[in-house]
Amino acid sequence: MGSQRYLIGKIGQALLTMFFILTFNFFLFRVMPGDPVTLLTKTSNVELNAEQQQQLREHLGLLEPLPQQYVTYIGNTVTGDLGVSTFVDPGEKVSTIFFRDFPKTLVLVGTSTIASVALGLVLGIRGGWRRGKALDISSMTGSLILYSMPEFVLGILFLLLFTKYLHLFPSGGYRSVGVEYTGLAYVIDVLNHMFLPWITLTLAYIGEYYLVMRSSLLDVLGEEYITLARAKGIREKFVLRRHAVRNALLPTVTLVALSFGFVLGGAITVELVFSYPGVGKLSFDALDQKDFPVLQGTFLIFSVAVLIANLIADLLYGYLDPRVRSMR
Amino acid sequence: MSVLSLRDVRVTYRTKGGDVPAVRGVTFDIAKGEVFGLAGESGCGKSTIAGSILRLHSPGTRIEGEILLDGQSVLDLSPGKLRAVRWTGASIVFQGALHALNPVRRIGDQIVEAITVHNLAGEKEARVRAGNLLEQVGLPPRRIEDYPHELSGGQKQRVMIAMALSCNPSLVIADEPTTALDVMVQAQVLRLLKALQRDLGLAMLFITHDLSVLVEVSDKLAVMYAGKIIEEGPAERVFHSSVHPYTKALAAAFPEIGNTRFRGRPEGLGGDPPDPQAIPEGCPFHPRCSEAFDDCSKIVPELWDAGEHGRRAACLLASGAPVTSKGASL
Amino acid sequence: MRTDAPPASDLERPSASANPRKIAGARRRQTVARSWKQYRGNKLGMAGLLILLFFSGMAIYSLLADQSGLSKIRVTAESIAPCTFRDLPCAPSLNNPLGTDADGRSVLTLVIHGSRTSLFVGLAASVITMLLGSIVGIVAGFVGRFSDTILMRTADFLLVIPWLALAIVLASIFRQNIFVLIAIIGFTSWPGAARLIRAQTLSVKEHLYVERSRALGASSWHVISRHILPNVMPVILANAILTVAIAILSESGLSFLGLGDPLRVTWGTTIEEAFSRGATSIGAWWWLLAPSFCIVLVVLSFTMIGYALDEIINPRIRER
């Protein structure tokens, strides 16, 4: 069946891309002028003499021939060994650090993306359907402004407004320090801390989804099958639901998937603004302290996340559009 | 009583650049079982008329005059009544079935939708009917499960025809139904339309720019230019013994294979149709007309008698036109 | 029910007596004049243009006012305003309309000089992106087949990589200066542009006159420069404008993360400094909001201009 072929094809493609990402990641860190160890000693405060440097090199497996290193790297990564952090959490396994920090980012980015996409699409449909009315114009203006704002600027605005001046929310972190909450109180505490970064990320991208959905819907409304649907005597709201929206969703899904990479980028800056201890802040710390194993790991994680998001989008698209499912 | 009756219909679009009078006073009738052909170049207003009959234009469009479908005035209908009349009173076969079918829904569903929306049958019955309709247009009933992209251009057009017949309309409007098709497929679809029209006794409004096609299918024919009818009458007569120079040019542009009259090369017509917002003084065609003379730029022609059987032409050369001093031609 | 006007090229009637190059030039000038007239009617576009002119003026003023070449603003005795008090930034006053930063420098001066670099980075990165994207897009669309597959697969792959993660890694490897920044932003944005341009090239290629030209024996180069390029150029231009907006946003993001050029002042680096020196907890809103406001306004202006251009190029959008 066409659908199965499509499914398998897309998953296969994703796996292949994953492999390329791993390869890319490997070579990325070997592009540096000078090897990792020299860079380590140059950019940090660690003092190592020549012999110690050579020992470190051997320990890190840098003395092996390149192809050997490559194979080791792939093998390690696939089995979950991402190396050991040097500065952020010295000695701690990178994978452990991720297990600690990634869920926080996942919850933040996951839920805000869902909210952002859902709201953006619904408003976009309304705006496109009732073009020119008050709702459309105000939404468009709001969307344009939000679209032109860097996420961290929005975050800083909220920080100033709600934390500094209105004292409504904490200034950052994941939970209150010095107090041990349990159960419901713990959840509320976390939500309290998560709210500002969450609303920042949601609002930061809503504009984009709104504009894309609206424009896509307007494109579809000009098609002949919409006129035909009306000519058949179908009520306006069913014309919208049964004919227009389903077609308008197609390019929107693609574009939403494409923008996921930017959403993750935004997560990094927003986590920084609110000191939210997720993978974003982690990568910033790793950058700051030149912790290459962690950096390599975060790069990998972000790429895989975008890959999975794209895969989901592809599958969704296949469900919505019968044309791609057919055997050509 | 005619199935369709238009009286001095004027349609004006509202655009950013001002009002565009696409149709400037059109009158005709279509009787039961009659095929009425409407011809003209792009932009002459013929497609606008098709959309006006079911009021499919955008809300800003102004439609004046009288449009009677089965005796009912379409322009006075409330939205609910209008929706009821759509497809059951008159249906449309669109041009370019490329995008006239919703690409993400099965064609069976789209036909069934037309039937169930008007409560003509339940879901199951409607599906059976859809299969029967496909058979009528020469497609196997099992294809109701197909998506539009799985059909060829000709097959899609057949589906459009089947869909148009689904609610037993009194009038079928065919808006350039064969223009986007290959010549061979065109012939097939035309044959199908003729057969169906005959068997079901349908009234049909056939719109196209190809006069030779109209001669084959229509009983009566009208030629439009710049928003008005400039010649009308029995199809054969209008085509073979045209009065208006525009009709002559149009007929010459689409030769009939086998007709000795067209032994020479097909001739085109120089120039372009006028901008609806800048229609020339007098006869709108006179700047392009090879037989124009002085009075043509001064007098606005009306449809004067030009022969028997309701032959009329809006040209000073018509036999029923007022006598003018034919000065030296331009 | 739609009356599609034929593309302008179909109405060309070559006249044997006139010089073809002169005709082409005159026609091009006509198109530009017509487009400008259309553009003038677009309120959003005009507003965007005005804002852009304002900031360009600011940047030019900064160029003329600061004779030292690089926009290094050091804390000198002259630049300290008489209100610094215990390392706290001063609120806006008559002396300093936008207040000062923690070192006593006037925020207004920072913003004005930041405009120069911020705009420069945006424009330069956009140029790189559009150049790369155009070459890849046109080659992929025009030559097709194998090169198309390779180029587009590469582009798709790069699109999967989240740009900020890549930028962080690259910035940590190379030195931190403005040209590296421009390169990073420029080289991570080309896949998007390439896809768009390829799509446009494909649709132009389908027009018969390209085939006819080939049939007449025209070389590929001739076809590209005479037929493809002029018809793809509007899309390239509109996209270039939108790319500048994204580049400015990117630069501000990278600077905020501390990856900007430490020797230069941009709006992004100003925000970064303000934030890392606790402006939010102190409540020095002017220090944070003035550069932020500038970024938003400039990006907004480019976006509005880009949309206005889009409307002119794509007539279907105009009806919206």
PDB file of N, CA and C in Angstrom, chain A residues 131-192:
ATOM      1  N   ARG A 131     -11.098  38.330   6.312  1.00  0.00           N
ATOM      2  CA  ARG A 131     -10.022  39.252   5.991  1.00  0.00           C
ATOM      3  C   ARG A 131     -10.491  40.690   6.098  1.00  0.00           C
ATOM      4  N   GLY A 132      -9.679  41.528   6.681  1.00  0.00           N
ATOM      5  CA  GLY A 132      -9.990  42.950   6.708  1.00  0.00           C
ATOM      6  C   GLY A 132     -10.815  43.380   7.902  1.00  0.00           C
ATOM      7  N   LYS A 133     -11.399  42.402   8.615  1.00  0.00           N
ATOM      8  CA  LYS A 133     -12.190  42.821   9.773  1.00  0.00           C
ATOM      9  C   LYS A 133     -11.256  43.191  10.928  1.00  0.00           C
ATOM     10  N   ALA A 134     -11.843  43.697  11.988  1.00  0.00           N
ATOM     11  CA  ALA A 134     -11.046  44.180  13.123  1.00  0.00           C
ATOM     12  C   ALA A 134     -10.127  43.108  13.678  1.00  0.00           C
ATOM     13  N   LEU A 135     -10.652  41.905  13.828  1.00  0.00           N
ATOM     14  CA  LEU A 135      -9.836  40.830  14.397  1.00  0.00           C
ATOM     15  C   LEU A 135      -8.624  40.561  13.530  1.00  0.00           C
ATOM     16  N   ASP A 136      -8.839  40.532  12.236  1.00  0.00           N
ATOM     17  CA  ASP A 136      -7.747  40.241  11.321  1.00  0.00           C
ATOM     18  C   ASP A 136      -6.667  41.313  11.400  1.00  0.00           C
ATOM     19  N   ILE A 137      -7.096  42.564  11.339  1.00  0.00           N
ATOM     20  CA  ILE A 137      -6.108  43.644  11.313  1.00  0.00           C
ATOM     21  C   ILE A 137      -5.329  43.697  12.622  1.00  0.00           C
ATOM     22  N   SER A 138      -6.026  43.564  13.747  1.00  0.00           N
ATOM     23  CA  SER A 138      -5.293  43.625  15.015  1.00  0.00           C
ATOM     24  C   SER A 138      -4.388  42.416  15.164  1.00  0.00           C
ATOM     25  N   SER A 139      -4.870  41.258  14.722  1.00  0.00           N
ATOM     26  CA  SER A 139      -4.011  40.068  14.808  1.00  0.00           C
ATOM     27  C   SER A 139      -2.798  40.205  13.921  1.00  0.00           C
ATOM     28  N   MET A 140      -3.003  40.750  12.745  1.00  0.00           N
ATOM     29  CA  MET A 140      -1.880  40.910  11.824  1.00  0.00           C
ATOM     30  C   MET A 140      -0.843  41.844  12.412  1.00  0.00           C
ATOM     31  N   THR A 141      -1.321  42.953  12.955  1.00  0.00           N
ATOM     32  CA  THR A 141      -0.386  43.910  13.541  1.00  0.00           C
ATOM     33  C   THR A 141       0.382  43.261  14.680  1.00  0.00           C
ATOM     34  N   GLY A 142      -0.378  42.611  15.587  1.00  0.00           N
ATOM     35  CA  GLY A 142       0.270  41.935  16.703  1.00  0.00           C
ATOM     36  C   GLY A 142       1.278  40.909  16.219  1.00  0.00           C
ATOM     37  N   SER A 143       0.885  40.147  15.215  1.00  0.00           N
ATOM     38  CA  SER A 143       1.780  39.108  14.707  1.00  0.00           C
ATOM     39  C   SER A 143       3.039  39.698  14.114  1.00  0.00           C
ATOM     40  N   LEU A 144       2.897  40.765  13.342  1.00  0.00           N
ATOM     41  CA  LEU A 144       4.072  41.376  12.737  1.00  0.00           C
ATOM     42  C   LEU A 144       5.042  41.854  13.812  1.00  0.00           C
ATOM     43  N   ILE A 145       4.476  42.473  14.862  1.00  0.00           N
ATOM     44  CA  ILE A 145       5.346  42.986  15.917  1.00  0.00           C
ATOM     45  C   ILE A 145       6.033  41.829  16.647  1.00  0.00           C
ATOM     46  N   LEU A 146       5.264  40.803  16.988  1.00  0.00           N
ATOM     47  CA  LEU A 146       5.860  39.668  17.687  1.00  0.00           C
ATOM     48  C   LEU A 146       6.908  38.984  16.825  1.00  0.00           C
ATOM     49  N   TYR A 147       6.625  38.919  15.540  1.00  0.00           N
ATOM     50  CA  TYR A 147       7.555  38.279  14.619  1.00  0.00           C
ATOM     51  C   TYR A 147       8.877  39.047  14.569  1.00  0.00           C
ATOM     52  N   SER A 148       8.807  40.366  14.697  1.00  0.00           N
ATOM     53  CA  SER A 148      10.014  41.179  14.591  1.00  0.00           C
ATOM     54  C   SER A 148      10.793  41.265  15.890  1.00  0.00           C
ATOM     55  N   MET A 149      10.251  40.663  16.916  1.00  0.00           N
ATOM     56  CA  MET A 149      10.919  40.749  18.219  1.00  0.00           C
ATOM     57  C   MET A 149      11.761  39.517  18.456  1.00  0.00           C
ATOM     58  N   PRO A 150      13.027  39.685  18.823  1.00  0.00           N
ATOM     59  CA  PRO A 150      13.792  38.501  19.199  1.00  0.00           C
ATOM     60  C   PRO A 150      13.183  37.912  20.472  1.00  0.00           C
ATOM     61  N   GLU A 151      13.249  36.606  20.636  1.00  0.00           N
ATOM     62  CA  GLU A 151      12.582  35.983  21.771  1.00  0.00           C
ATOM     63  C   GLU A 151      13.103  36.504  23.096  1.00  0.00           C
ATOM     64  N   PHE A 152      14.403  36.714  23.160  1.00  0.00           N
ATOM     65  CA  PHE A 152      14.947  37.122  24.446  1.00  0.00           C
ATOM     66  C   PHE A 152      14.515  38.544  24.808  1.00  0.00           C
ATOM     67  N   VAL A 153      14.262  39.374  23.792  1.00  0.00           N
ATOM     68  CA  VAL A 153      13.750  40.720  24.068  1.00  0.00           C
ATOM     69  C   VAL A 153      12.377  40.624  24.716  1.00  0.00           C
ATOM     70  N   LEU A 154      11.544  39.751  24.152  1.00  0.00           N
ATOM     71  CA  LEU A 154      10.222  39.543  24.732  1.00  0.00           C
ATOM     72  C   LEU A 154      10.362  39.037  26.159  1.00  0.00           C
ATOM     73  N   GLY A 155      11.301  38.110  26.356  1.00  0.00           N
ATOM     74  CA  GLY A 155      11.544  37.575  27.681  1.00  0.00           C
ATOM     75  C   GLY A 155      11.957  38.659  28.667  1.00  0.00           C
ATOM     76  N   ILE A 156      12.878  39.516  28.234  1.00  0.00           N
ATOM     77  CA  ILE A 156      13.352  40.597  29.096  1.00  0.00           C
ATOM     78  C   ILE A 156      12.207  41.539  29.438  1.00  0.00           C
ATOM     79  N   LEU A 157      11.376  41.817  28.441  1.00  0.00           N
ATOM     80  CA  LEU A 157      10.210  42.662  28.682  1.00  0.00           C
ATOM     81  C   LEU A 157       9.323  42.088  29.781  1.00  0.00           C
ATOM     82  N   PHE A 158       9.030  40.796  29.640  1.00  0.00           N
ATOM     83  CA  PHE A 158       8.194  40.150  30.640  1.00  0.00           C
ATOM     84  C   PHE A 158       8.872  40.147  31.992  1.00  0.00           C
ATOM     85  N   LEU A 159      10.186  39.892  31.982  1.00  0.00           N
ATOM     86  CA  LEU A 159      10.942  39.864  33.223  1.00  0.00           C
ATOM     87  C   LEU A 159      10.814  41.203  33.932  1.00  0.00           C
ATOM     88  N   LEU A 160      11.042  42.259  33.184  1.00  0.00           N
ATOM     89  CA  LEU A 160      10.941  43.590  33.767  1.00  0.00           C
ATOM     90  C   LEU A 160       9.542  43.839  34.297  1.00  0.00           C
ATOM     91  N   LEU A 161       8.564  43.551  33.446  1.00  0.00           N
ATOM     92  CA  LEU A 161       7.197  43.896  33.798  1.00  0.00           C
ATOM     93  C   LEU A 161       6.665  43.070  34.962  1.00  0.00           C
ATOM     94  N   PHE A 162       6.758  41.747  34.807  1.00  0.00           N
ATOM     95  CA  PHE A 162       6.081  40.897  35.771  1.00  0.00           C
ATOM     96  C   PHE A 162       6.893  40.590  37.005  1.00  0.00           C
ATOM     97  N   THR A 163       8.202  40.602  36.867  1.00  0.00           N
ATOM     98  CA  THR A 163       9.011  40.266  38.022  1.00  0.00           C
ATOM     99  C   THR A 163       9.475  41.517  38.767  1.00  0.00           C
ATOM    100  N   LYS A 164      10.084  42.397  38.002  1.00  0.00           N
ATOM    101  CA  LYS A 164      10.659  43.566  38.652  1.00  0.00           C
ATOM    102  C   LYS A 164       9.572  44.492  39.167  1.00  0.00           C
ATOM    103  N   TYR A 165       8.612  44.807  38.319  1.00  0.00           N
ATOM    104  CA  TYR A 165       7.669  45.852  38.699  1.00  0.00           C
ATOM    105  C   TYR A 165       6.390  45.336  39.316  1.00  0.00           C
ATOM    106  N   LEU A 166       5.906  44.199  38.839  1.00  0.00           N
ATOM    107  CA  LEU A 166       4.649  43.716  39.377  1.00  0.00           C
ATOM    108  C   LEU A 166       4.841  42.612  40.407  1.00  0.00           C
ATOM    109  N   HIS A 167       6.046  42.111  40.520  1.00  0.00           N
ATOM    110  CA  HIS A 167       6.368  41.082  41.508  1.00  0.00           C
ATOM    111  C   HIS A 167       5.408  39.896  41.450  1.00  0.00           C
ATOM    112  N   LEU A 168       5.016  39.540  40.238  1.00  0.00           N
ATOM    113  CA  LEU A 168       4.065  38.454  40.122  1.00  0.00           C
ATOM    114  C   LEU A 168       4.730  37.086  40.000  1.00  0.00           C
ATOM    115  N   PHE A 169       5.904  37.095  39.397  1.00  0.00           N
ATOM    116  CA  PHE A 169       6.550  35.810  39.132  1.00  0.00           C
ATOM    117  C   PHE A 169       8.012  35.843  39.553  1.00  0.00           C
ATOM    118  N   PRO A 170       8.558  34.676  39.832  1.00  0.00           N
ATOM    119  CA  PRO A 170       9.984  34.661  40.195  1.00  0.00           C
ATOM    120  C   PRO A 170      10.855  35.012  38.994  1.00  0.00           C
ATOM    121  N   SER A 171      12.081  35.389  39.295  1.00  0.00           N
ATOM    122  CA  SER A 171      12.924  35.878  38.200  1.00  0.00           C
ATOM    123  C   SER A 171      13.615  34.767  37.441  1.00  0.00           C
ATOM    124  N   GLY A 172      13.467  33.558  37.864  1.00  0.00           N
ATOM    125  CA  GLY A 172      14.094  32.534  37.066  1.00  0.00           C
ATOM    126  C   GLY A 172      14.287  31.253  37.834  1.00  0.00           C
ATOM    127  N   GLY A 173      15.027  30.351  37.202  1.00  0.00           N
ATOM    128  CA  GLY A 173      15.244  29.067  37.836  1.00  0.00           C
ATOM    129  C   GLY A 173      14.065  28.153  37.601  1.00  0.00           C
ATOM    130  N   TYR A 174      14.137  27.041  38.233  1.00  0.00           N
ATOM    131  CA  TYR A 174      13.155  25.992  38.018  1.00  0.00           C
ATOM    132  C   TYR A 174      12.240  25.846  39.213  1.00  0.00           C
ATOM    133  N   ARG A 175      12.811  26.051  40.400  1.00  0.00           N
ATOM    134  CA  ARG A 175      11.971  26.037  41.591  1.00  0.00           C
ATOM    135  C   ARG A 175      12.619  26.884  42.677  1.00  0.00           C
ATOM    136  N   SER A 176      11.833  27.147  43.665  1.00  0.00           N
ATOM    137  CA  SER A 176      12.318  28.030  44.722  1.00  0.00           C
ATOM    138  C   SER A 176      13.480  27.389  45.462  1.00  0.00           C
ATOM    139  N   VAL A 177      14.453  28.219  45.769  1.00  0.00           N
ATOM    140  CA  VAL A 177      15.637  27.712  46.449  1.00  0.00           C
ATOM    141  C   VAL A 177      15.429  27.759  47.953  1.00  0.00           C
ATOM    142  N   GLY A 178      15.908  26.765  48.620  1.00  0.00           N
ATOM    143  CA  GLY A 178      15.852  26.797  50.075  1.00  0.00           C
ATOM    144  C   GLY A 178      14.569  26.227  50.651  1.00  0.00           C
ATOM    145  N   VAL A 179      13.630  25.908  49.787  1.00  0.00           N
ATOM    146  CA  VAL A 179      12.389  25.319  50.296  1.00  0.00           C
ATOM    147  C   VAL A 179      12.176  23.977  49.611  1.00  0.00           C
ATOM    148  N   GLU A 180      11.710  23.018  50.359  1.00  0.00           N
ATOM    149  CA  GLU A 180      11.458  21.717  49.740  1.00  0.00           C
ATOM    150  C   GLU A 180       9.974  21.459  49.667  1.00  0.00           C
ATOM    151  N   TYR A 181       9.397  21.629  48.492  1.00  0.00           N
ATOM    152  CA  TYR A 181       7.977  21.344  48.322  1.00  0.00           C
ATOM    153  C   TYR A 181       7.784  19.912  47.891  1.00  0.00           C
ATOM    154  N   THR A 182       6.641  19.375  48.162  1.00  0.00           N
ATOM    155  CA  THR A 182       6.332  18.044  47.645  1.00  0.00           C
ATOM    156  C   THR A 182       4.936  18.056  47.054  1.00  0.00           C
ATOM    157  N   GLY A 183       4.700  17.038  46.223  1.00  0.00           N
ATOM    158  CA  GLY A 183       3.357  16.855  45.702  1.00  0.00           C
ATOM    159  C   GLY A 183       2.836  18.063  44.941  1.00  0.00           C
ATOM    160  N   LEU A 184       1.615  18.444  45.240  1.00  0.00           N
ATOM    161  CA  LEU A 184       0.963  19.510  44.493  1.00  0.00           C
ATOM    162  C   LEU A 184       1.720  20.835  44.631  1.00  0.00           C
ATOM    163  N   ALA A 185       2.173  21.083  45.852  1.00  0.00           N
ATOM    164  CA  ALA A 185       2.887  22.341  46.076  1.00  0.00           C
ATOM    165  C   ALA A 185       4.115  22.425  45.188  1.00  0.00           C
ATOM    166  N   TYR A 186       4.759  21.276  44.991  1.00  0.00           N
ATOM    167  CA  TYR A 186       5.941  21.241  44.134  1.00  0.00           C
ATOM    168  C   TYR A 186       5.564  21.583  42.697  1.00  0.00           C
ATOM    169  N   VAL A 187       4.485  20.952  42.241  1.00  0.00           N
ATOM    170  CA  VAL A 187       4.052  21.203  40.869  1.00  0.00           C
ATOM    171  C   VAL A 187       3.729  22.680  40.665  1.00  0.00           C
ATOM    172  N   ILE A 188       3.017  23.238  41.635  1.00  0.00           N
ATOM    173  CA  ILE A 188       2.641  24.646  41.503  1.00  0.00           C
ATOM    174  C   ILE A 188       3.879  25.531  41.494  1.00  0.00           C
ATOM    175  N   ASP A 189       4.828  25.172  42.338  1.00  0.00           N
ATOM    176  CA  ASP A 189       6.061  25.962  42.396  1.00  0.00           C
ATOM    177  C   ASP A 189       6.769  25.940  41.036  1.00  0.00           C
ATOM    178  N   VAL A 190       6.855  24.739  40.475  1.00  0.00           N
ATOM    179  CA  VAL A 190       7.517  24.614  39.173  1.00  0.00           C
ATOM    180  C   VAL A 190       6.768  25.402  38.104  1.00  0.00           C
ATOM    181  N   LEU A 191       5.449  25.253  38.112  1.00  0.00           N
ATOM    182  CA  LEU A 191       4.661  25.982  37.119  1.00  0.00           C
ATOM    183  C   LEU A 191       4.847  27.480  37.266  1.00  0.00           C
ATOM    184  N   ASN A 192       4.911  27.900  38.481  1.00  0.00           N
ATOM    185  CA  ASN A 192       5.109  29.310  38.755  1.00  0.00           C
ATOM    186  C   ASN A 192       6.411  29.800  38.116  1.00  0.00           C
TER     187      ASN A 192
END
